[in-house]
C-alpha positions as a Python dict, from the first residue, in 0.01 Angstrom:
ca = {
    (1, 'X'): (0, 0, 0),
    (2, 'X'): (-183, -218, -264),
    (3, 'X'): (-425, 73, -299),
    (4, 'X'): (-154, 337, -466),
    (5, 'X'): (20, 41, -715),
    (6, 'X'): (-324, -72, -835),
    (7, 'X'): (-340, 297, -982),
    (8, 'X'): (-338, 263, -1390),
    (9, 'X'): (13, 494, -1489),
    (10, 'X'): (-227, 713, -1707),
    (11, 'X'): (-444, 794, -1411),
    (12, 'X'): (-311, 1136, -1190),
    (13, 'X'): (-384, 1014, -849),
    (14, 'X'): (-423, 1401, -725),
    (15, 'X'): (-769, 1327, -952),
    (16, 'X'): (-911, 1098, -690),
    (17, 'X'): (-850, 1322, -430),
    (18, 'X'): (-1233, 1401, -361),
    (19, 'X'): (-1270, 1062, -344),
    (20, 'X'): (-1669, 1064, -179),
    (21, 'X'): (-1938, 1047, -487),
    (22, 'X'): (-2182, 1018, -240),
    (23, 'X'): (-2022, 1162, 135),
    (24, 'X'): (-1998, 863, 318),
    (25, 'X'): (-2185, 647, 154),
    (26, 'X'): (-2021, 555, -229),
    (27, 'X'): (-1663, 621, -284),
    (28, 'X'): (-1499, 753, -588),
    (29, 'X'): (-1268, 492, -734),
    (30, 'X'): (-1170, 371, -1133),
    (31, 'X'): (-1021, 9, -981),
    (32, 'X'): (-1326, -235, -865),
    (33, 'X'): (-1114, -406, -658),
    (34, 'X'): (-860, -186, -474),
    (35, 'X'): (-942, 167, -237),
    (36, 'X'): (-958, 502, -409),
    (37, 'X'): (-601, 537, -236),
    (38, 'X'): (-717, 917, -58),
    (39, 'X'): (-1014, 695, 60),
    (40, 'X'): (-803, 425, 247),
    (41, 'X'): (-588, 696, 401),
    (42, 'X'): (-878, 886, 557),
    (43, 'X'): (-1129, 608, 579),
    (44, 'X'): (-983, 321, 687),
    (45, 'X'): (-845, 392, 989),
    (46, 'X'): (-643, 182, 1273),
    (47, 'X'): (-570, 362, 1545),
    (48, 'X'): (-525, 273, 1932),
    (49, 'X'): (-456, 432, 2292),
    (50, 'X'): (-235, 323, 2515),
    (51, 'X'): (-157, 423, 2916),
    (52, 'X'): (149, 260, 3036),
    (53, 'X'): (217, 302, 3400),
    (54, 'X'): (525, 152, 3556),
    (55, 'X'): (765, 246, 3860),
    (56, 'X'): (877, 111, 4231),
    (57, 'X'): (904, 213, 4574),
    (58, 'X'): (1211, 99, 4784),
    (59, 'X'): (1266, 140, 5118),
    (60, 'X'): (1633, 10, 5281),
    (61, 'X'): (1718, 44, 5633),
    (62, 'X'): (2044, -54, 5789),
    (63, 'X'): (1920, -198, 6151),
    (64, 'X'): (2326, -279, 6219),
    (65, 'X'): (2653, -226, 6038),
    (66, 'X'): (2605, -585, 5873),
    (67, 'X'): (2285, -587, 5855),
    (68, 'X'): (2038, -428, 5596),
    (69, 'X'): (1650, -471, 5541),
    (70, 'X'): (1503, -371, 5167),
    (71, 'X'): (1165, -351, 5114),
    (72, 'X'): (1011, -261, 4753),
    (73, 'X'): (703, -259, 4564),
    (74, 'X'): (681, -294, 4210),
    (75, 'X'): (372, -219, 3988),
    (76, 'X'): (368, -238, 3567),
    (77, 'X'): (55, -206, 3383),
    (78, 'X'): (-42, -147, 3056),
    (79, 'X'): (-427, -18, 2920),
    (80, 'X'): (-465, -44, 2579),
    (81, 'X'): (-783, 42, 2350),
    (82, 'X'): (-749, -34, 1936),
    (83, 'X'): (-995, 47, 1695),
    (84, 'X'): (-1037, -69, 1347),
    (85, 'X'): (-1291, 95, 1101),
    (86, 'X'): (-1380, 59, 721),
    (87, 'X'): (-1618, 286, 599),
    (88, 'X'): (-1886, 188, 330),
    (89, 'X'): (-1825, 117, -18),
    (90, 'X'): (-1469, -43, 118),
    (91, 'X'): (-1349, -277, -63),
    (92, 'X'): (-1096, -397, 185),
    (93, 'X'): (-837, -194, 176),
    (94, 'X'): (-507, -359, 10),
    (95, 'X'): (-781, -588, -196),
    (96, 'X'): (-676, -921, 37),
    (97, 'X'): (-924, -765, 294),
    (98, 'X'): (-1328, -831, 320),
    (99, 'X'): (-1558, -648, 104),
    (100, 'X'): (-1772, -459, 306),
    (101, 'X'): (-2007, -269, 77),
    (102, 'X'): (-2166, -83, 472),
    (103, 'X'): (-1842, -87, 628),
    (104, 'X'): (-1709, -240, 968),
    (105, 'X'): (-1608, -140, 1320),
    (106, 'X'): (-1405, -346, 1620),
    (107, 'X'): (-1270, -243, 1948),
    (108, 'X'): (-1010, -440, 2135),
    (109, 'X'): (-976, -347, 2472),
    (110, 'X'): (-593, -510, 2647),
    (111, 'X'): (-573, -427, 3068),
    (112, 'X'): (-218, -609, 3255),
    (113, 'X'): (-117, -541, 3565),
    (114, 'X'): (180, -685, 3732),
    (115, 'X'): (210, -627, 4104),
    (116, 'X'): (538, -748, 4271),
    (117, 'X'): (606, -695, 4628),
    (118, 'X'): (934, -823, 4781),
    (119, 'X'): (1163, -823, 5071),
    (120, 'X'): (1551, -909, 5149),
    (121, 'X'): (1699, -931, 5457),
    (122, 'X'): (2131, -934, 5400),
    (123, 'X'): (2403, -972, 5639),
    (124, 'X'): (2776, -930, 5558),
    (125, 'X'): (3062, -999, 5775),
    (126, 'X'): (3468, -1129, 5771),
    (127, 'X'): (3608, -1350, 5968),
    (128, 'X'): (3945, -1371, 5930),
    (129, 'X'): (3976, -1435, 5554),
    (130, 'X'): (3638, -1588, 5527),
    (131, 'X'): (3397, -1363, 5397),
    (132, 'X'): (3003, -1442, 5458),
    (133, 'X'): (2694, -1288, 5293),
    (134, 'X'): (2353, -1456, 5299),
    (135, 'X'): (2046, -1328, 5239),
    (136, 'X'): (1692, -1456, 5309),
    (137, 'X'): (1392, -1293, 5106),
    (138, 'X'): (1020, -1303, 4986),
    (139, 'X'): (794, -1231, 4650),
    (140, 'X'): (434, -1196, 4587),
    (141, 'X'): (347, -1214, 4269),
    (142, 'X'): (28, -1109, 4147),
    (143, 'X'): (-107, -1077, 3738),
    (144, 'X'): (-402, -960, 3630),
    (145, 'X'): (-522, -936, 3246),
    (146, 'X'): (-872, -847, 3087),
    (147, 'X'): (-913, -866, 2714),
    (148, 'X'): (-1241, -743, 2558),
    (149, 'X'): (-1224, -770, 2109),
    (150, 'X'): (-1646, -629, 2043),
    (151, 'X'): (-1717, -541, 1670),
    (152, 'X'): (-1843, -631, 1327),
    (153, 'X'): (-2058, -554, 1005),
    (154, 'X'): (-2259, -379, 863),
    (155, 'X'): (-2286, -20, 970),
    (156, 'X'): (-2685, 127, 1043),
    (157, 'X'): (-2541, 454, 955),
    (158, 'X'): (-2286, 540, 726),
    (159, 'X'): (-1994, 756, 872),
    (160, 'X'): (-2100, 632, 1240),
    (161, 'X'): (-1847, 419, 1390),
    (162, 'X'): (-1966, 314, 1741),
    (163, 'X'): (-2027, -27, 1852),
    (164, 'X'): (-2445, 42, 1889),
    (165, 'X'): (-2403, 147, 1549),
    (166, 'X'): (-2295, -161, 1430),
    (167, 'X'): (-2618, -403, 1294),
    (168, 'X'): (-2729, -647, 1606),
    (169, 'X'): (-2709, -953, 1366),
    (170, 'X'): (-2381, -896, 1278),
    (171, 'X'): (-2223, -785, 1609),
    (172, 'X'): (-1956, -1044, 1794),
    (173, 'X'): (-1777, -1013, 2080),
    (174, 'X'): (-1522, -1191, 2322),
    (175, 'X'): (-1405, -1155, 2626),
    (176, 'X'): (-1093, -1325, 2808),
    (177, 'X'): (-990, -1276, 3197),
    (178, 'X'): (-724, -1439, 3417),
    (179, 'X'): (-612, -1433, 3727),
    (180, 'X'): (-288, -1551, 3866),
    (181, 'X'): (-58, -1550, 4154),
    (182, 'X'): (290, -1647, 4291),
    (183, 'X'): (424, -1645, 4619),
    (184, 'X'): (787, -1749, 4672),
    (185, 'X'): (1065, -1753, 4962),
    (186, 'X'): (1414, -1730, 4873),
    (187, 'X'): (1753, -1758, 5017),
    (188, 'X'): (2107, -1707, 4877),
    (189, 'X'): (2468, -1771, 5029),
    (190, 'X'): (2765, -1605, 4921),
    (191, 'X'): (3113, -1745, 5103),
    (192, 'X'): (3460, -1650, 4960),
    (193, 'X'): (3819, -1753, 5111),
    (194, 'X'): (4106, -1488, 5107),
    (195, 'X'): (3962, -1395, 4715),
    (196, 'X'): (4072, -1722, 4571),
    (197, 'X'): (3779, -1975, 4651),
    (198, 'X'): (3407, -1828, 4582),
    (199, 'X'): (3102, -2015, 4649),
    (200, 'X'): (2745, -1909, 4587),
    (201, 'X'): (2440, -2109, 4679),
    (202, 'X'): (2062, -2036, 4639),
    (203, 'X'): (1762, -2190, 4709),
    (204, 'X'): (1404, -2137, 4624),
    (205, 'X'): (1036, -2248, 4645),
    (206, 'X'): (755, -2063, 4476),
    (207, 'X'): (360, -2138, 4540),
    (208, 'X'): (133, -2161, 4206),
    (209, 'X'): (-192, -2064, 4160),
    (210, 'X'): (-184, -2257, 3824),
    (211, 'X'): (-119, -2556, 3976),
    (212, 'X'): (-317, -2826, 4147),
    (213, 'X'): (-319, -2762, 4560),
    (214, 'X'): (-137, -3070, 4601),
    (215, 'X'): (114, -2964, 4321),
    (216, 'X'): (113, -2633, 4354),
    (217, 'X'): (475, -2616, 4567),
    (218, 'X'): (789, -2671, 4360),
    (219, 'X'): (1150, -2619, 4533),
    (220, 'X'): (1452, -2525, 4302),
    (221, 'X'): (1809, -2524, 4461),
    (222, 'X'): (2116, -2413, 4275),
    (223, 'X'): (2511, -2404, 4348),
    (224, 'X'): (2811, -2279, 4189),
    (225, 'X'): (3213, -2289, 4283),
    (226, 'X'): (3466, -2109, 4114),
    (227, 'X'): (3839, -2130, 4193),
    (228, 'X'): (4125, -1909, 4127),
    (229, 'X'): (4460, -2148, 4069),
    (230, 'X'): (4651, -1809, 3917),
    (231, 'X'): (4576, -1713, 4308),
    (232, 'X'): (4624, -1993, 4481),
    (233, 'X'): (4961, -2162, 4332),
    (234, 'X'): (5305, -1991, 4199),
    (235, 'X'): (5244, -1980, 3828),
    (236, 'X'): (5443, -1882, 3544),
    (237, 'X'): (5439, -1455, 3570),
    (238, 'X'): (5339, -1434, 3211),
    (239, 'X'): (4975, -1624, 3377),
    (240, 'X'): (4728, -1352, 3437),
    (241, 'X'): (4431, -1588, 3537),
    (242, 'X'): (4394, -1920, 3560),
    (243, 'X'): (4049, -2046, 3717),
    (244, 'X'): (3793, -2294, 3748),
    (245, 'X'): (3424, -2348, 3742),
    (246, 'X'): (3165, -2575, 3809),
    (247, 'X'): (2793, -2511, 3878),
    (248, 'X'): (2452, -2695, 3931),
    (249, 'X'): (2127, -2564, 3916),
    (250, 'X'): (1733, -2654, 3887),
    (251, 'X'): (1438, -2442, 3800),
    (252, 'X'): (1103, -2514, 3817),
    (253, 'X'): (815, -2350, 3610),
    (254, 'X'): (464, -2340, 3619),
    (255, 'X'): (154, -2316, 3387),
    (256, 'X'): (-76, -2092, 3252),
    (257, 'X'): (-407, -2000, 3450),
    (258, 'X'): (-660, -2266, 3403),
    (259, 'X'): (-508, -2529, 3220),
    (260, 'X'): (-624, -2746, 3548),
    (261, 'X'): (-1011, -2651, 3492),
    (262, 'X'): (-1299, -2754, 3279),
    (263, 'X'): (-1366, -2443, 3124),
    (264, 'X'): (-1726, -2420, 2887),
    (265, 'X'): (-1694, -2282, 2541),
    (266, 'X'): (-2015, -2103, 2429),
    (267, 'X'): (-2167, -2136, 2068),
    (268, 'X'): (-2496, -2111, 1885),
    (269, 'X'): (-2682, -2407, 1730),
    (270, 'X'): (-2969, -2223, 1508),
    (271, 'X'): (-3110, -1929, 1720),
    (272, 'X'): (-2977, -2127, 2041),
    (273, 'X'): (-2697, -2078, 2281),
    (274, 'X'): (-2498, -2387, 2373),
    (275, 'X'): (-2220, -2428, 2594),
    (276, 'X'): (-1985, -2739, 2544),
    (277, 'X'): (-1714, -2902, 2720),
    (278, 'X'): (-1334, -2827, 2612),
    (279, 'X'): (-1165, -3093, 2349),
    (280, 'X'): (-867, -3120, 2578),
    (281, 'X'): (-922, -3292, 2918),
    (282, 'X'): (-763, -3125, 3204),
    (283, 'X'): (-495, -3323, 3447),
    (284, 'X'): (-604, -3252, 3837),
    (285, 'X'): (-253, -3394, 3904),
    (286, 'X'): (-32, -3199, 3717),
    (287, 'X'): (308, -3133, 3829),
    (288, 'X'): (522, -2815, 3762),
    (289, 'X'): (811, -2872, 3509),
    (290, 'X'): (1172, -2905, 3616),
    (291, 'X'): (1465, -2811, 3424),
    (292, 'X'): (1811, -2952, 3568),
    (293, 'X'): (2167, -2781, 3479),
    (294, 'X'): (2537, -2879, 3502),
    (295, 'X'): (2871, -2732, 3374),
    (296, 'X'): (3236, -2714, 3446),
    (297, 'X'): (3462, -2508, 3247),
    (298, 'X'): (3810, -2309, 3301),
    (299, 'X'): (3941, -1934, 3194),
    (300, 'X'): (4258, -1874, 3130),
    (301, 'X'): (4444, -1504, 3026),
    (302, 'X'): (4797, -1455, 2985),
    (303, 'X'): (5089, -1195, 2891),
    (304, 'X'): (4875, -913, 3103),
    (305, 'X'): (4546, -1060, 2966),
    (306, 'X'): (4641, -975, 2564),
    (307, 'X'): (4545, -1406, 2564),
    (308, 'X'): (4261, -1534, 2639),
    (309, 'X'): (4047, -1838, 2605),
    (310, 'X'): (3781, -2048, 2789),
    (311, 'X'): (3574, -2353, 2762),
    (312, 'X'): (3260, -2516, 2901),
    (313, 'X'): (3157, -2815, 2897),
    (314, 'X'): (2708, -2814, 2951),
    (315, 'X'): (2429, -3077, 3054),
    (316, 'X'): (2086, -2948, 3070),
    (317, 'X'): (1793, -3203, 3155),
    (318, 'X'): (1425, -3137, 3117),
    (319, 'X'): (1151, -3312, 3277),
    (320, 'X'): (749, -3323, 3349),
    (321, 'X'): (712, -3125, 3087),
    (322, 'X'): (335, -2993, 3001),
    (323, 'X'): (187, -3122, 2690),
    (324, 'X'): (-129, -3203, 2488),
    (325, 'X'): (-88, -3564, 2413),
    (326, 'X'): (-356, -3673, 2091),
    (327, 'X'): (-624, -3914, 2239),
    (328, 'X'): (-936, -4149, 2104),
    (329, 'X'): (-1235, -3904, 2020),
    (330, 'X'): (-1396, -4197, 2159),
    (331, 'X'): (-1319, -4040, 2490),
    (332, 'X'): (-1490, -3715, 2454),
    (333, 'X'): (-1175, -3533, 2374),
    (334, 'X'): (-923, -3505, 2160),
    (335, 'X'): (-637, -3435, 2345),
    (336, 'X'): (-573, -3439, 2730),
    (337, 'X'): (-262, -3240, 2899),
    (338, 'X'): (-42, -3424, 3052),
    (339, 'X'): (343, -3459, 3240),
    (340, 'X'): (562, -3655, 2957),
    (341, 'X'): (914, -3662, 2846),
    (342, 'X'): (1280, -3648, 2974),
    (343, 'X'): (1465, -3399, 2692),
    (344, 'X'): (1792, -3358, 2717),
    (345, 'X'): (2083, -3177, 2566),
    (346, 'X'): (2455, -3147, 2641),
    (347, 'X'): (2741, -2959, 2442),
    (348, 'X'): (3014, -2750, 2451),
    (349, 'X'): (3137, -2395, 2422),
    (350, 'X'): (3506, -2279, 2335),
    (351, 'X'): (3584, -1851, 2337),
    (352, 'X'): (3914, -1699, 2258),
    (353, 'X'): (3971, -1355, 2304),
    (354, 'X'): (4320, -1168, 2171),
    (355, 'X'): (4470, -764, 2211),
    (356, 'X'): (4664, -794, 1900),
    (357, 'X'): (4727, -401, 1921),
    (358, 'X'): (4718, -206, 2233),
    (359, 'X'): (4872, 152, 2240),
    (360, 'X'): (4793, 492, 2423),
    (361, 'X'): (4564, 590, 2140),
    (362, 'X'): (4447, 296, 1964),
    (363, 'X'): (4290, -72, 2107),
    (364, 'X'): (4225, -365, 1894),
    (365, 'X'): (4058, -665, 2032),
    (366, 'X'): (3861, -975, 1911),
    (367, 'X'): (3709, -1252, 2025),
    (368, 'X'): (3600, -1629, 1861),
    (369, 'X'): (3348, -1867, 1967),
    (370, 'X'): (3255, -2188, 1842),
    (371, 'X'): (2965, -2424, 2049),
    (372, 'X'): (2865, -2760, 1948),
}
């Protein structure tokens, strides 16, 4: 703390210790621009409190033997005050701060709350060496946030460090809420053959508050097939595993509350309030972005898996996604959001793993990767 190091070598800091001149009002110090160090400890204070309260209720029922119906609720929220506080005579603490000869005060005040309540309805059965387990299921999704920052300088009353205490002309505040909401159905398909063929597909479609009404919908399928060859064929008996992969997926993703909406920004022109329009014109049609996924790879393990290695090959695509493009101030605006670009990226990913040493007492094993 710049306070302590800006104390002269020749100076005994236990000296400073009754560091008020005038109690509250003028602090002892020998540096003009750092803390009496005893006063920064006691006198310039951050503190906050927090209640965090998280948990979830589940409820399964088995209606038949292959049949199960979960239930749950889900709730995480977090309330959080902070206060900040320099009394008078501060100089600003690590002498990069303000000086504030009658001190300041600031609250922040942070409320989330997630709520997530969600069903799954599963069924499992063999036939023969097929084995089948789908699942259909649902999520509501529900955030809301409140943020509250009130404070400022100077203080009426030294030593008083309450927001009516703080001088009317020099008092600020904001004050930020959303509100937002996702509802989504769900269904995945799990198939396997005889433990050498597995196949898992899922889709999805979620509901966005964020979005325009029209928009709002975005559907988001994925598949993925993996094969077992070390299963399927005779192979060499020194072959522990020998499979391949392949899967395709596609996500979609919304924005953040409001980004659709002409929200007014207030200000003060002399001693009167104004309220002006945003610098970045909304889009009424935006779309939800979409990110697109491919790969195929292989993993093989041999002499009773001491050898290992496996490689993917990746293609990942993204599209509509949400930006602020730069426009004419002409317009009224300086930027406007908008749906725009087609990114993508594609690589490669190559892992060996070895067992150079493996007794009773002692196991060595390491692995290498290299992606490009």
């Amino acid at each position: 703390y710049m306070a302590v190091y800006q104390i002269p070598p020749h100076v005994n800091i236990n000296d400073l210790k009754d560091y008020w001149i005038t109690p509250n009002i003028l602090q002892k110090n020998i540096n003009t621009a750092h803390d009496n160090p005893w006063f920064a400890a006691y006198e310039l204070k951050d503190s906050f409190d927090r209640m965090r309260v998280f948990g979830n209720m589940k409820l399964d029922y088995q209606v038949l033997p292959n049949l199960n119906i979960m239930g749950r609720y889900a709730l995480n929220s977090n309330n959080e005050k902070r206060v900040y506080r320099q009394a008078w005579s501060s100089y600003g603490g690590d002498g990069g701060g303000q000086n504030k000869p009658q001190g300041t005060y600031s609250e922040t005040i942070n409320n989330l709350r997630e709520i997530n309540v969600d069903f799954l309805v599963s069924y499992k059965k063999e036939i023969g060496k097929f084995e089948i387990d789908p699942s259909v299921g649902g999520n509501m999704m529900t955030q809301r946030s409140y943020v509250m920052t009130a404070g400022g300088d100077p203080l009426v009353l030294p030593g008083l460090y309450t927001l009516s205490n703080v001088n009317r002309n020099g008092l600020t505040y904001t004050d930020n809420t959303y509100k937002k909401n996702i509802y989504s159905v769900y269904g995945i398909l799990n198939l396997s053959y005889a433990n050498m063929i597995f196949l898992e597909a899922t889709a999805r479609n979620d509901w966005s508050s964020t979005l325009p009404e029209d928009n709002r919908s975005y559907f988001y399928p994925s598949a993925s097939l993996s094969v077992l060859l070390s299963e399927m064929v005779a192979l060499p008996s020194w072959v522990s595993l020998f499979k391949l992969r392949t899967g395709l997926s596609q996500v979609g993703k919304d924005t953040d509350p409001y980004v659709i909406a002409q929200v007014l920004t207030q200000g003060t022109w002399g001693s009167n309030t104004t309220y002006t329009v945003p610098t970045s014109l909304p889009n009424i049609n935006l779309k939800p972005e979409i990110a697109k996924a491919y790969e195929v790879g292989t993993d093989i393990s041999i002499f009773n898996n001491r050898l290992g290695a496996d490689f993917t090959y990746y293609k990942v695509q993204n599209t509509n996604q949400i930006l602020n493009a730069a426009t004419s101030a002409m317009s009224g605006y300086t930027s406007a959001t908008i749906n725009a670009g087609n990114v993508e990226n594609h690589g490669f990913e190559v892992g060996f793993n070895a067992v150079p040493v493996q007794t009773k007492n002692v196991n060595w094993d390491f692995h290498l990767n290299f992606t490009r």
